[in-house]
Amino acid sequence: QGQLVDAGGGLVQAGGSLRLSCAASGRTFSSFHMGWFRQTPGKEREFVAVINWNSALTYYADSVKGRFTVSRDNAKNTVYLQMNSLKPEDTALYYCAAKHVSSGMNNYVQARTYGYWGQGTQVTVSS
C-alpha cells in the first residue's frame, strides 16, 4: 500500500559507489519487506537485495554480496541500497519494491511476489 519513489541513480566509473533511496508514502511501511531489483533490455527482472520489515533479515543476490548493502529507516519510510565497488555488469534500471509481510519472506527473489514498485532509477557503470 502506498507510493514508492526511488532515486539516486547516475553514471559512475567502475569501482565507484552510489546510494539509491526509495521513499514510501503512508503509514504502513513497516508492514512490508522491501526489495531491490534491476533490469536490462532483453532480460528478466533480477533480484538484487531484500530487507525484512524490522531490518532483522537481509538477503542478497550472489552477484552483489559483499558490495551492496540494503538498509531501511522505518521512521523515515525509506529504504536504501548502498552500492560499492560497482562493476559494468551492474548497469541496469533499478527498482525498489514492497512485499507485504502477510506473504512472508518466501520467494523473495521472485518479482511477481512484490505488490508495489517504484518507477525505476538508472545506474550506469562505465569501464
Short mmCIF file of C-alpha atoms in Angstrom, two decimals:
data_model
loop_
_atom_site.label_atom_id
_atom_site.label_comp_id
_atom_site.label_asym_id
_atom_site.label_seq_id
_atom_site.Cartn_x
_atom_site.Cartn_y
_atom_site.Cartn_z
CA GLN A 1 0.00 0.00 0.00
CA GLY A 2 1.23 3.45 -0.92
CA GLN A 3 3.54 5.02 -3.46
CA LEU A 4 7.22 4.26 -3.87
CA VAL A 5 9.64 6.81 -5.29
CA ASP A 6 13.15 5.58 -5.99
CA ALA A 7 16.07 7.83 -6.74
CA GLY A 8 19.84 8.15 -6.62
CA GLY A 9 20.91 6.55 -9.86
CA GLY A 10 23.53 8.03 -12.09
CA LEU A 11 26.70 7.50 -14.06
CA VAL A 12 29.73 6.21 -12.20
CA GLN A 13 33.05 4.67 -13.13
CA ALA A 14 33.85 1.08 -12.28
CA GLY A 15 34.91 0.81 -8.67
CA GLY A 16 32.78 3.74 -7.62
CA SER A 17 29.76 3.96 -5.35
CA LEU A 18 26.16 5.08 -5.44
CA ARG A 19 23.39 5.10 -2.87
CA LEU A 20 19.85 4.55 -4.03
CA SER A 21 16.88 5.55 -1.93
CA CYS A 22 13.22 4.64 -2.01
CA ALA A 23 10.69 6.75 -0.17
CA ALA A 24 7.29 5.31 0.65
CA SER A 25 4.15 7.22 1.40
CA GLY A 26 1.64 6.30 4.06
CA ARG A 27 1.95 4.76 7.50
CA THR A 28 2.12 1.07 6.60
CA PHE A 29 5.80 1.00 5.62
CA SER A 30 6.67 -1.43 8.41
CA SER A 31 4.08 -3.86 7.06
CA PHE A 32 6.28 -4.52 4.03
CA HIS A 33 9.52 -6.24 3.30
CA MET A 34 11.43 -4.06 0.87
CA GLY A 35 13.36 -5.34 -2.08
CA TRP A 36 15.56 -4.06 -4.86
CA PHE A 37 15.52 -5.44 -8.39
CA ARG A 38 17.27 -4.49 -11.58
CA GLN A 39 16.53 -4.95 -15.25
CA THR A 40 18.40 -4.60 -18.52
CA PRO A 41 16.88 -4.77 -22.01
CA GLY A 42 16.01 -8.28 -23.10
CA LYS A 43 16.44 -9.81 -19.67
CA GLU A 44 14.12 -10.76 -16.84
CA ARG A 45 13.91 -8.51 -13.85
CA GLU A 46 16.62 -9.69 -11.48
CA PHE A 47 16.57 -9.82 -7.70
CA VAL A 48 19.28 -7.75 -6.03
CA ALA A 49 18.54 -7.45 -2.30
CA VAL A 50 15.76 -7.54 0.26
CA ILE A 51 15.33 -6.39 3.85
CA ASN A 52 12.54 -7.52 6.11
CA TRP A 53 10.17 -5.24 7.96
CA ASN A 54 12.36 -4.65 11.03
CA SER A 55 15.82 -4.96 9.43
CA ALA A 56 16.42 -8.28 11.17
CA LEU A 57 16.95 -10.14 7.90
CA THR A 58 18.68 -9.26 4.67
CA TYR A 59 19.38 -11.34 1.60
CA TYR A 60 21.44 -10.57 -1.46
CA ALA A 61 21.99 -11.94 -4.89
CA ASP A 62 25.32 -13.74 -5.12
CA SER A 63 26.47 -11.26 -7.71
CA VAL A 64 26.31 -8.33 -5.27
CA LYS A 65 27.21 -9.92 -1.93
CA GLY A 66 29.95 -8.02 -0.18
CA ARG A 67 29.46 -4.97 -2.38
CA PHE A 68 25.85 -3.87 -1.83
CA THR A 69 24.10 -3.16 1.46
CA VAL A 70 20.37 -2.73 1.90
CA SER A 71 19.05 -0.81 4.89
CA ARG A 72 15.88 0.92 5.98
CA ASP A 73 14.71 3.65 8.30
CA ASN A 74 11.12 2.97 9.24
CA ALA A 75 10.79 6.34 10.95
CA LYS A 76 11.54 7.96 7.59
CA ASN A 77 9.63 5.42 5.49
CA THR A 78 12.76 4.97 3.41
CA VAL A 79 14.84 2.06 2.18
CA TYR A 80 18.36 2.39 0.81
CA LEU A 81 20.72 0.44 -1.37
CA GLN A 82 24.37 1.32 -0.88
CA MET A 83 26.32 0.10 -3.88
CA ASN A 84 30.09 -0.06 -3.63
CA SER A 85 32.78 -1.44 -5.92
CA LEU A 86 30.45 -1.07 -8.86
CA LYS A 87 31.07 -3.10 -11.99
CA PRO A 88 29.91 -2.52 -15.58
CA GLU A 89 27.63 -5.54 -15.24
CA ASP A 90 25.75 -3.67 -12.50
CA THR A 91 24.42 -1.31 -15.17
CA ALA A 92 20.64 -1.55 -15.11
CA LEU A 93 17.41 0.16 -14.26
CA TYR A 94 16.97 -0.36 -10.52
CA TYR A 95 13.58 -0.65 -8.88
CA CYS A 96 12.52 -0.75 -5.28
CA ALA A 97 9.57 -2.95 -4.45
CA ALA A 98 7.34 -3.75 -1.50
CA LYS A 99 6.30 -7.23 -0.43
CA HIS A 100 3.58 -7.38 2.21
CA VAL A 101 4.53 -9.15 5.43
CA SER A 102 1.49 -11.38 5.12
CA SER A 103 3.27 -13.14 2.26
CA GLY A 104 6.32 -13.80 4.42
CA MET A 105 9.85 -13.88 3.07
CA ASN A 106 9.23 -16.88 0.88
CA ASN A 107 10.00 -16.38 -2.79
CA TYR A 108 11.73 -13.05 -2.18
CA VAL A 109 13.74 -13.46 -5.38
CA GLN A 110 10.57 -13.54 -7.48
CA ALA A 111 9.50 -10.12 -8.67
CA ARG A 112 5.89 -11.20 -9.08
CA THR A 113 5.52 -11.61 -5.30
CA TYR A 114 6.01 -7.86 -4.73
CA GLY A 115 2.88 -5.78 -4.90
CA TYR A 116 4.22 -2.24 -5.25
CA TRP A 117 7.04 -0.82 -7.33
CA GLY A 118 8.97 2.37 -7.75
CA GLN A 119 9.38 3.98 -11.14
CA GLY A 120 12.99 2.89 -11.51
CA THR A 121 16.28 4.76 -11.40
CA GLN A 122 19.05 4.21 -13.94
CA VAL A 123 22.51 3.11 -12.83
CA THR A 124 25.22 3.16 -15.45
CA VAL A 125 28.73 1.95 -14.66
CA SER A 126 31.43 2.72 -17.18
CA SER A 127 34.56 0.65 -17.73
#
